[in-house]
Amino acid sequence: MNIADVFKAFAFILWVAAAALFLVVVMRASRNQGVKGLTTTFVILLVVAAIVTVASMGLVFIQPEERGVVISALAPNGIRTDALQPGLRFVIPFAEQVETYPISRQTYTMSAATGEGQVTGDDSIRARTKDGQEVLIDASVIYSIDPTKVVPLHINWQDRYQDNVVRPLARGIIRDIASQYGVEEIVSSKRTEMEAKITAELEKKLGDNELLLTDFILRDLHFSDEYAAAIEQKQIAEQQAQQAAFVVQQRKQEAEQARQTAQGQADSVVIASKGAAEARLIQAEAETKALLLIAEALKDKPELLTYQYITKLAPNIQVMFLPNNAPFLFPLPEMQPTPTSPQ
């Protein structure tokens, strides 16, 4: 409770006390009892109550979030040009009165959901897009009264600024700007752009009417049942197409992976074959060189070949039987003694 309210309460108490004292005086007078002292007290109490009442009528306490407009019978235009600032202020009783206006932020919501907005029931904005589709828009306008323009606001709108300024301006601007876009643009790519245009236009229009726009919120978008069903079907088709494309891409990746695996295996076989061929060539070259060396050795001593054959037949062989018609494997030694030369 501020001091102005205290004065008013005190004045009320004084008037109650004066009325009670008046009843006492009347009752005592009716009984022929002395009332001289009580009458004096009553008169004093009555004067004090009147003074306090007049003083309380002139005292006005303006809250920090308010500004006061003084309607004055003494001012040339019937109103003070400057609004009352926060604090305890004094106006002339009976000649002036004060209308207070909040300068704190206020929110005006228009919504299809019951209980969300200032209007009961469906209060969403019906707009028509440039391609002829109907769209229902839920929106909120956060605004405040310009503290420097409270007096002009009172002159122009009084307390009707919300219903006569904020609401019609917001609904009209939303409809006008929504009509500049196609329905798919509003839903997806151009929604932010549309919201920015509405904010800029609404800020300008409210400023022309002594109001400040704090923020514009595009809360939700609704469509007719037929169009909503068409959008749903389109989204389902797009999702199916995306799924099909994903499957095709997956198959391509699997095919590429199989091709690379096969290519790796083929490369591995080729490398192994090349290695085996090179090893065989090296072995053949070694065998060739060995055979050449053997041939070179046998050229001068052919009996070595027979000797090697015999040694390979079996280890430690001493007797060997041969068919009658088998040729000898090696020449037998001469049976005749070799003549010796004379001494």
mmCIF file of C-alpha atoms in Angstrom:
data_model
loop_
_atom_site.group_PDB
_atom_site.id
_atom_site.type_symbol
_atom_site.label_atom_id
_atom_site.label_comp_id
_atom_site.label_asym_id
_atom_site.label_seq_id
_atom_site.Cartn_x
_atom_site.Cartn_y
_atom_site.Cartn_z
ATOM 1 C CA MET A 1 0.000 0.000 0.000
ATOM 2 C CA ASN A 2 1.430 3.409 -1.045
ATOM 3 C CA ILE A 3 1.128 6.670 0.861
ATOM 4 C CA ALA A 4 -1.803 7.910 -1.235
ATOM 5 C CA ASP A 5 -3.771 4.803 -0.250
ATOM 6 C CA VAL A 6 -2.785 5.386 3.366
ATOM 7 C CA PHE A 7 -4.242 8.905 3.223
ATOM 8 C CA LYS A 8 -7.457 7.596 1.696
ATOM 9 C CA ALA A 9 -7.767 4.931 4.358
ATOM 10 C CA PHE A 10 -7.081 7.486 7.070
ATOM 11 C CA ALA A 11 -9.728 9.805 5.629
ATOM 12 C CA PHE A 12 -12.237 6.946 5.599
ATOM 13 C CA ILE A 13 -11.484 6.171 9.257
ATOM 14 C CA LEU A 14 -11.988 9.834 10.152
ATOM 15 C CA TRP A 15 -15.351 9.905 8.393
ATOM 16 C CA VAL A 16 -16.432 6.748 10.212
ATOM 17 C CA ALA A 17 -15.323 8.258 13.513
ATOM 18 C CA ALA A 18 -17.179 11.507 12.732
ATOM 19 C CA ALA A 19 -20.329 9.559 11.892
ATOM 20 C CA ALA A 20 -20.086 7.577 15.136
ATOM 21 C CA LEU A 21 -19.502 10.729 17.138
ATOM 22 C CA PHE A 22 -22.481 12.360 15.430
ATOM 23 C CA LEU A 23 -24.701 9.464 16.536
ATOM 24 C CA VAL A 24 -23.435 9.816 20.092
ATOM 25 C CA VAL A 25 -24.194 13.556 20.060
ATOM 26 C CA VAL A 26 -27.705 12.917 18.731
ATOM 27 C CA MET A 27 -28.388 10.241 21.325
ATOM 28 C CA ARG A 28 -27.145 12.400 24.203
ATOM 29 C CA ALA A 29 -29.119 15.384 22.952
ATOM 30 C CA SER A 30 -32.269 13.269 22.787
ATOM 31 C CA ARG A 31 -31.730 12.392 26.437
ATOM 32 C CA ASN A 32 -31.091 16.037 27.397
ATOM 33 C CA GLN A 33 -27.521 15.221 28.308
ATOM 34 C CA GLY A 34 -24.682 17.656 27.823
ATOM 35 C CA VAL A 35 -23.093 17.528 24.354
ATOM 36 C CA LYS A 36 -21.066 20.756 24.284
ATOM 37 C CA GLY A 37 -17.682 19.085 24.426
ATOM 38 C CA LEU A 38 -18.721 16.323 22.062
ATOM 39 C CA THR A 39 -20.042 18.846 19.556
ATOM 40 C CA THR A 40 -16.729 20.666 19.463
ATOM 41 C CA THR A 41 -14.903 17.375 18.985
ATOM 42 C CA PHE A 42 -17.300 16.399 16.233
ATOM 43 C CA VAL A 43 -16.753 19.675 14.367
ATOM 44 C CA ILE A 44 -12.970 19.352 14.634
ATOM 45 C CA LEU A 45 -13.126 15.729 13.510
ATOM 46 C CA LEU A 46 -15.347 16.698 10.619
ATOM 47 C CA VAL A 47 -12.947 19.444 9.486
ATOM 48 C CA VAL A 48 -9.904 17.143 9.757
ATOM 49 C CA ALA A 49 -11.699 14.413 7.808
ATOM 50 C CA ALA A 50 -12.579 16.877 5.074
ATOM 51 C CA ILE A 51 -9.007 18.183 4.876
ATOM 52 C CA VAL A 52 -7.538 14.678 4.764
ATOM 53 C CA THR A 53 -10.090 13.642 2.166
ATOM 54 C CA VAL A 54 -9.254 16.581 -0.069
ATOM 55 C CA ALA A 55 -5.539 15.930 0.395
ATOM 56 C CA SER A 56 -5.948 12.223 -0.398
ATOM 57 C CA MET A 57 -7.860 13.105 -3.564
ATOM 58 C CA GLY A 58 -4.917 15.198 -4.715
ATOM 59 C CA LEU A 59 -2.233 12.608 -3.954
ATOM 60 C CA VAL A 60 -1.445 10.101 -6.701
ATOM 61 C CA PHE A 61 1.234 7.416 -6.552
ATOM 62 C CA ILE A 62 2.499 6.310 -9.963
ATOM 63 C CA GLN A 63 4.005 2.806 -10.041
ATOM 64 C CA PRO A 64 7.396 2.255 -11.770
ATOM 65 C CA GLU A 65 5.703 0.376 -14.628
ATOM 66 C CA GLU A 66 3.098 3.099 -15.181
ATOM 67 C CA ARG A 67 2.711 6.609 -16.505
ATOM 68 C CA GLY A 68 -0.100 8.988 -15.534
ATOM 69 C CA VAL A 69 -2.141 11.196 -17.858
ATOM 70 C CA VAL A 70 -3.627 14.224 -16.062
ATOM 71 C CA ILE A 71 -7.012 15.353 -17.335
ATOM 72 C CA SER A 72 -7.276 18.931 -16.118
ATOM 73 C CA ALA A 73 -10.041 21.495 -16.198
ATOM 74 C CA LEU A 74 -7.380 24.162 -15.797
ATOM 75 C CA ALA A 75 -5.222 23.139 -18.804
ATOM 76 C CA PRO A 76 -5.836 24.887 -22.161
ATOM 77 C CA ASN A 77 -6.547 21.630 -24.004
ATOM 78 C CA GLY A 78 -8.109 19.864 -21.043
ATOM 79 C CA ILE A 79 -5.029 17.713 -20.514
ATOM 80 C CA ARG A 80 -1.501 18.218 -19.236
ATOM 81 C CA THR A 81 1.070 17.919 -21.990
ATOM 82 C CA ASP A 82 3.471 15.843 -19.885
ATOM 83 C CA ALA A 83 2.630 12.514 -18.319
ATOM 84 C CA LEU A 84 3.216 11.931 -14.612
ATOM 85 C CA GLN A 85 6.394 9.989 -13.877
ATOM 86 C CA PRO A 86 6.698 7.224 -11.230
ATOM 87 C CA GLY A 87 6.479 8.345 -7.610
ATOM 88 C CA LEU A 88 4.139 10.332 -5.345
ATOM 89 C CA ARG A 89 2.514 13.162 -7.308
ATOM 90 C CA PHE A 90 -0.076 15.834 -6.486
ATOM 91 C CA VAL A 91 -2.945 17.008 -8.646
ATOM 92 C CA ILE A 92 -5.587 19.615 -7.938
ATOM 93 C CA PRO A 93 -8.580 17.924 -6.298
ATOM 94 C CA PHE A 94 -11.874 18.164 -8.174
ATOM 95 C CA ALA A 95 -10.167 20.022 -11.036
ATOM 96 C CA GLU A 96 -7.883 17.238 -12.199
ATOM 97 C CA GLN A 97 -7.978 13.467 -12.432
ATOM 98 C CA VAL A 98 -5.357 10.924 -13.431
ATOM 99 C CA GLU A 99 -5.589 8.003 -15.894
ATOM 100 C CA THR A 100 -2.724 5.531 -15.583
ATOM 101 C CA TYR A 101 -1.329 3.444 -18.441
ATOM 102 C CA PRO A 102 1.044 0.460 -18.193
ATOM 103 C CA ILE A 103 4.305 0.815 -20.094
ATOM 104 C CA SER A 104 5.432 -2.755 -19.374
ATOM 105 C CA ARG A 105 5.332 -5.355 -22.122
ATOM 106 C CA GLN A 106 2.008 -6.844 -23.113
ATOM 107 C CA THR A 107 1.221 -9.866 -25.268
ATOM 108 C CA TYR A 108 -1.677 -10.198 -27.657
ATOM 109 C CA THR A 109 -2.166 -13.760 -28.920
ATOM 110 C CA MET A 110 -4.374 -14.941 -31.780
ATOM 111 C CA SER A 111 -4.692 -18.727 -31.777
ATOM 112 C CA ALA A 112 -6.921 -21.518 -32.967
ATOM 113 C CA ALA A 113 -6.636 -23.233 -29.578
ATOM 114 C CA THR A 114 -9.308 -22.278 -27.085
ATOM 115 C CA GLY A 115 -7.909 -20.507 -24.037
ATOM 116 C CA GLU A 116 -4.586 -19.454 -25.583
ATOM 117 C CA GLY A 117 -5.587 -16.080 -26.966
ATOM 118 C CA GLN A 118 -7.473 -12.998 -25.857
ATOM 119 C CA VAL A 119 -10.538 -14.085 -27.844
ATOM 120 C CA THR A 120 -12.360 -17.259 -26.847
ATOM 121 C CA GLY A 121 -12.514 -19.900 -29.559
ATOM 122 C CA ASP A 122 -10.698 -20.057 -32.886
ATOM 123 C CA ASP A 123 -9.021 -16.669 -33.368
ATOM 124 C CA SER A 124 -6.352 -17.677 -35.897
ATOM 125 C CA ILE A 125 -5.750 -15.473 -38.966
ATOM 126 C CA ARG A 126 -7.132 -16.858 -42.225
ATOM 127 C CA ALA A 127 -4.901 -15.860 -45.113
ATOM 128 C CA ARG A 128 -4.831 -16.727 -48.809
ATOM 129 C CA THR A 129 -1.454 -17.496 -50.417
ATOM 130 C CA LYS A 130 -0.436 -16.371 -53.892
ATOM 131 C CA ASP A 131 -1.226 -19.837 -55.263
ATOM 132 C CA GLY A 132 -4.761 -19.712 -53.848
ATOM 133 C CA GLN A 133 -4.355 -21.962 -50.814
ATOM 134 C CA GLU A 134 -5.946 -21.047 -47.496
ATOM 135 C CA VAL A 135 -3.601 -21.026 -44.521
ATOM 136 C CA LEU A 136 -4.491 -20.480 -40.858
ATOM 137 C CA ILE A 137 -1.849 -18.636 -38.851
ATOM 138 C CA ASP A 138 -1.407 -18.497 -35.071
ATOM 139 C CA ALA A 139 0.619 -15.504 -33.918
ATOM 140 C CA SER A 140 1.544 -13.430 -30.872
ATOM 141 C CA VAL A 141 2.444 -9.725 -30.743
ATOM 142 C CA ILE A 142 4.604 -8.573 -27.852
ATOM 143 C CA TYR A 143 4.415 -4.788 -27.533
ATOM 144 C CA SER A 144 4.373 -1.893 -25.086
ATOM 145 C CA ILE A 145 3.205 1.711 -24.893
ATOM 146 C CA ASP A 146 5.839 4.257 -25.826
ATOM 147 C CA PRO A 147 6.568 6.034 -22.485
ATOM 148 C CA THR A 148 7.183 9.296 -24.324
ATOM 149 C CA LYS A 149 3.817 9.158 -26.122
ATOM 150 C CA VAL A 150 1.373 8.234 -23.387
ATOM 151 C CA VAL A 151 -0.545 11.524 -23.661
ATOM 152 C CA PRO A 152 -1.106 11.247 -27.471
ATOM 153 C CA LEU A 153 -2.124 7.610 -26.974
ATOM 154 C CA HIS A 154 -4.774 8.679 -24.480
ATOM 155 C CA ILE A 155 -6.045 11.372 -26.798
ATOM 156 C CA ASN A 156 -6.240 9.002 -29.806
ATOM 157 C CA TRP A 157 -7.155 5.650 -28.337
ATOM 158 C CA GLN A 158 -7.650 5.773 -24.533
ATOM 159 C CA ASP A 159 -7.743 2.157 -23.342
ATOM 160 C CA ARG A 160 -8.917 0.815 -26.732
ATOM 161 C CA TYR A 161 -5.409 0.527 -28.205
ATOM 162 C CA GLN A 162 -5.302 -3.271 -27.932
ATOM 163 C CA ASP A 163 -8.601 -4.009 -29.667
ATOM 164 C CA ASN A 164 -8.559 -1.057 -32.075
ATOM 165 C CA VAL A 165 -4.856 -0.918 -32.975
ATOM 166 C CA VAL A 166 -2.842 -4.023 -32.154
ATOM 167 C CA ARG A 167 -5.377 -6.608 -33.258
ATOM 168 C CA PRO A 168 -6.522 -5.143 -36.604
ATOM 169 C CA LEU A 169 -3.021 -4.052 -37.628
ATOM 170 C CA ALA A 170 -1.504 -7.456 -36.884
ATOM 171 C CA ARG A 171 -4.217 -9.407 -38.695
ATOM 172 C CA GLY A 172 -4.182 -7.145 -41.736
ATOM 173 C CA ILE A 173 -0.395 -7.130 -42.109
ATOM 174 C CA ILE A 174 -0.174 -10.918 -41.704
ATOM 175 C CA ARG A 175 -2.790 -11.437 -44.434
ATOM 176 C CA ASP A 176 -1.137 -8.976 -46.825
ATOM 177 C CA ILE A 177 2.370 -10.433 -46.506
ATOM 178 C CA ALA A 178 1.216 -14.072 -46.534
ATOM 179 C CA SER A 179 -0.426 -13.401 -49.904
ATOM 180 C CA GLN A 180 3.037 -12.669 -51.363
ATOM 181 C CA TYR A 181 4.224 -16.264 -50.883
ATOM 182 C CA GLY A 182 3.232 -19.693 -52.099
ATOM 183 C CA VAL A 183 2.019 -22.213 -49.565
ATOM 184 C CA GLU A 184 5.133 -24.403 -49.852
ATOM 185 C CA GLU A 185 7.350 -21.344 -49.363
ATOM 186 C CA ILE A 186 5.464 -20.435 -46.182
ATOM 187 C CA VAL A 187 5.812 -23.969 -44.865
ATOM 188 C CA SER A 188 9.519 -24.365 -45.559
ATOM 189 C CA SER A 189 12.044 -22.090 -47.263
ATOM 190 C CA LYS A 190 10.456 -18.625 -46.894
ATOM 191 C CA ARG A 191 8.860 -18.837 -43.444
ATOM 192 C CA THR A 192 11.669 -16.919 -41.735
ATOM 193 C CA GLU A 193 11.661 -14.286 -44.468
ATOM 194 C CA MET A 194 7.896 -13.830 -44.187
ATOM 195 C CA GLU A 195 8.133 -13.510 -40.398
ATOM 196 C CA ALA A 196 10.845 -10.842 -40.764
ATOM 197 C CA LYS A 197 8.696 -8.829 -43.194
ATOM 198 C CA ILE A 198 5.689 -8.977 -40.890
ATOM 199 C CA THR A 199 7.851 -7.842 -37.970
ATOM 200 C CA ALA A 200 9.249 -4.864 -39.871
ATOM 201 C CA GLU A 201 5.861 -3.702 -41.170
ATOM 202 C CA LEU A 202 4.136 -4.190 -37.833
ATOM 203 C CA GLU A 203 6.873 -2.295 -36.017
ATOM 204 C CA LYS A 204 6.386 0.677 -38.339
ATOM 205 C CA LYS A 205 2.580 0.707 -38.061
ATOM 206 C CA LEU A 206 2.537 0.358 -34.278
ATOM 207 C CA GLY A 207 5.139 3.120 -34.012
ATOM 208 C CA ASP A 208 2.782 5.415 -35.902
ATOM 209 C CA ASN A 209 0.209 4.736 -33.175
ATOM 210 C CA GLU A 210 2.338 5.421 -30.071
ATOM 211 C CA LEU A 211 3.193 1.738 -29.515
ATOM 212 C CA LEU A 212 6.515 -0.110 -29.522
ATOM 213 C CA LEU A 213 6.872 -3.600 -30.996
ATOM 214 C CA THR A 214 9.097 -5.870 -28.923
ATOM 215 C CA ASP A 215 8.674 -9.087 -30.910
ATOM 216 C CA PHE A 216 6.419 -10.865 -33.364
ATOM 217 C CA ILE A 217 6.048 -14.639 -32.999
ATOM 218 C CA LEU A 218 4.666 -16.818 -35.774
ATOM 219 C CA ARG A 219 3.388 -19.578 -33.524
ATOM 220 C CA ASP A 220 1.912 -22.127 -35.907
ATOM 221 C CA LEU A 221 0.517 -22.768 -39.385
ATOM 222 C CA HIS A 222 -2.611 -24.794 -40.186
ATOM 223 C CA PHE A 223 -4.171 -25.870 -43.471
ATOM 224 C CA SER A 224 -7.471 -27.223 -44.685
ATOM 225 C CA ASP A 225 -8.019 -30.941 -44.154
ATOM 226 C CA GLU A 226 -7.752 -31.643 -47.900
ATOM 227 C CA TYR A 227 -4.483 -29.785 -48.302
ATOM 228 C CA ALA A 228 -3.041 -31.269 -45.109
ATOM 229 C CA ALA A 229 -3.836 -34.748 -46.482
ATOM 230 C CA ALA A 230 -2.187 -33.845 -49.802
ATOM 231 C CA ILE A 231 0.925 -32.632 -47.986
ATOM 232 C CA GLU A 232 1.019 -35.820 -45.953
ATOM 233 C CA GLN A 233 0.767 -37.958 -49.093
ATOM 234 C CA LYS A 234 3.503 -35.936 -50.757
ATOM 235 C CA GLN A 235 5.774 -36.335 -47.758
ATOM 236 C CA ILE A 236 5.128 -40.076 -47.725
ATOM 237 C CA ALA A 237 5.963 -40.274 -51.443
ATOM 238 C CA GLU A 238 9.128 -38.257 -50.926
ATOM 239 C CA GLN A 239 10.163 -40.497 -48.051
ATOM 240 C CA GLN A 240 9.544 -43.599 -50.163
ATOM 241 C CA ALA A 241 11.555 -42.101 -53.021
ATOM 242 C CA GLN A 242 14.370 -41.282 -50.632
ATOM 243 C CA GLN A 243 14.238 -44.832 -49.267
ATOM 244 C CA ALA A 244 14.366 -46.258 -52.799
ATOM 245 C CA ALA A 245 17.287 -44.018 -53.680
ATOM 246 C CA PHE A 246 19.029 -45.144 -50.502
ATOM 247 C CA VAL A 247 18.496 -48.808 -51.442
ATOM 248 C CA VAL A 248 19.861 -48.187 -54.952
ATOM 249 C CA GLN A 249 22.878 -46.426 -53.507
ATOM 250 C CA GLN A 250 23.383 -49.271 -51.051
ATOM 251 C CA ARG A 251 23.240 -51.810 -53.888
ATOM 252 C CA LYS A 252 25.748 -49.777 -55.868
ATOM 253 C CA GLN A 253 28.071 -49.696 -52.885
ATOM 254 C CA GLU A 254 27.709 -53.444 -52.394
ATOM 255 C CA ALA A 255 28.391 -54.046 -56.107
ATOM 256 C CA GLU A 256 31.416 -51.781 -55.986
ATOM 257 C CA GLN A 257 32.653 -53.568 -52.897
ATOM 258 C CA ALA A 258 32.206 -56.958 -54.612
ATOM 259 C CA ARG A 259 33.979 -55.669 -57.718
ATOM 260 C CA GLN A 260 36.885 -54.402 -55.678
ATOM 261 C CA THR A 261 37.057 -57.718 -53.790
ATOM 262 C CA ALA A 262 37.079 -59.665 -57.060
ATOM 263 C CA GLN A 263 39.652 -57.301 -58.500
ATOM 264 C CA GLY A 264 41.792 -57.830 -55.408
ATOM 265 C CA GLN A 265 41.507 -61.577 -55.720
ATOM 266 C CA ALA A 266 42.348 -61.418 -59.433
ATOM 267 C CA ASP A 267 45.318 -59.206 -58.726
ATOM 268 C CA SER A 268 46.408 -61.644 -56.028
ATOM 269 C CA VAL A 269 46.193 -64.590 -58.478
ATOM 270 C CA VAL A 270 48.117 -62.646 -61.117
ATOM 271 C CA ILE A 271 50.808 -61.716 -58.621
ATOM 272 C CA ALA A 272 51.018 -65.331 -57.398
ATOM 273 C CA SER A 273 51.196 -66.607 -60.996
ATOM 274 C CA LYS A 274 53.892 -64.110 -61.867
ATOM 275 C CA GLY A 275 55.820 -65.168 -58.792
ATOM 276 C CA ALA A 276 55.498 -68.864 -59.667
ATOM 277 C CA ALA A 277 56.489 -68.217 -63.277
ATOM 278 C CA GLU A 278 59.492 -66.188 -62.256
ATOM 279 C CA ALA A 279 60.479 -68.928 -59.764
ATOM 280 C CA ARG A 280 60.113 -71.572 -62.491
ATOM 281 C CA LEU A 281 62.222 -69.517 -64.866
ATOM 282 C CA ILE A 282 64.903 -69.144 -62.239
ATOM 283 C CA GLN A 283 64.742 -72.910 -61.564
ATOM 284 C CA ALA A 284 64.875 -73.687 -65.295
ATOM 285 C CA GLU A 285 67.849 -71.415 -65.752
ATOM 286 C CA ALA A 286 69.561 -73.150 -62.829
ATOM 287 C CA GLU A 287 68.761 -76.577 -64.272
ATOM 288 C CA THR A 288 69.981 -75.496 -67.681
ATOM 289 C CA LYS A 289 73.240 -74.280 -66.236
ATOM 290 C CA ALA A 290 73.596 -77.541 -64.289
ATOM 291 C CA LEU A 291 72.930 -79.626 -67.404
ATOM 292 C CA LEU A 292 75.420 -77.589 -69.359
ATOM 293 C CA LEU A 293 78.019 -78.213 -66.702
ATOM 294 C CA ILE A 294 77.174 -81.946 -66.684
ATOM 295 C CA ALA A 295 77.308 -82.085 -70.458
ATOM 296 C CA GLU A 296 80.641 -80.319 -70.408
ATOM 297 C CA ALA A 297 81.959 -82.876 -67.904
ATOM 298 C CA LEU A 298 80.605 -85.881 -69.848
ATOM 299 C CA LYS A 299 82.089 -84.692 -73.089
ATOM 300 C CA ASP A 300 85.567 -85.696 -71.920
ATOM 301 C CA LYS A 301 84.561 -88.603 -69.610
ATOM 302 C CA PRO A 302 81.366 -90.361 -70.814
ATOM 303 C CA GLU A 303 81.933 -93.289 -68.462
ATOM 304 C CA LEU A 304 80.826 -91.010 -65.600
ATOM 305 C CA LEU A 305 77.275 -91.295 -66.822
ATOM 306 C CA THR A 306 77.375 -95.074 -66.512
ATOM 307 C CA TYR A 307 78.927 -94.824 -63.120
ATOM 308 C CA GLN A 308 76.230 -92.481 -61.863
ATOM 309 C CA TYR A 309 73.548 -94.813 -63.169
ATOM 310 C CA ILE A 310 75.041 -97.766 -61.306
ATOM 311 C CA THR A 311 75.334 -95.878 -58.033
ATOM 312 C CA LYS A 312 71.717 -94.865 -58.203
ATOM 313 C CA LEU A 313 70.386 -98.403 -58.553
ATOM 314 C CA ALA A 314 70.748 -99.347 -54.889
ATOM 315 C CA PRO A 315 73.102 -98.702 -52.077
ATOM 316 C CA ASN A 316 75.962 -101.254 -51.485
ATOM 317 C CA ILE A 317 74.977 -103.452 -54.473
ATOM 318 C CA GLN A 318 77.463 -106.293 -55.126
ATOM 319 C CA VAL A 319 75.626 -108.692 -57.509
ATOM 320 C CA MET A 320 73.195 -107.833 -60.297
ATOM 321 C CA PHE A 321 71.374 -110.282 -62.557
ATOM 322 C CA LEU A 322 70.537 -109.305 -66.096
ATOM 323 C CA PRO A 323 68.537 -110.986 -68.872
ATOM 324 C CA ASN A 324 70.489 -112.905 -71.473
ATOM 325 C CA ASN A 325 69.790 -110.426 -74.161
ATOM 326 C CA ALA A 326 70.479 -107.318 -72.009
ATOM 327 C CA PRO A 327 73.464 -105.321 -73.078
ATOM 328 C CA PHE A 328 76.151 -104.589 -70.579
ATOM 329 C CA LEU A 329 75.849 -101.316 -68.888
ATOM 330 C CA PHE A 330 79.504 -100.685 -68.920
ATOM 331 C CA PRO A 331 82.397 -102.266 -70.827
ATOM 332 C CA LEU A 332 83.956 -105.244 -69.144
ATOM 333 C CA PRO A 333 87.656 -105.134 -68.575
ATOM 334 C CA GLU A 334 89.824 -106.854 -71.065
ATOM 335 C CA MET A 335 90.415 -110.549 -70.229
ATOM 336 C CA GLN A 336 93.749 -110.593 -71.905
ATOM 337 C CA PRO A 337 96.587 -109.145 -69.948
ATOM 338 C CA THR A 338 97.949 -106.027 -71.338
ATOM 339 C CA PRO A 339 101.359 -106.636 -72.942
ATOM 340 C CA THR A 340 104.157 -104.911 -71.291
ATOM 341 C CA SER A 341 106.871 -103.239 -73.153
ATOM 342 C CA PRO A 342 110.314 -104.849 -73.061
ATOM 343 C CA GLN A 343 112.685 -103.698 -70.514
#
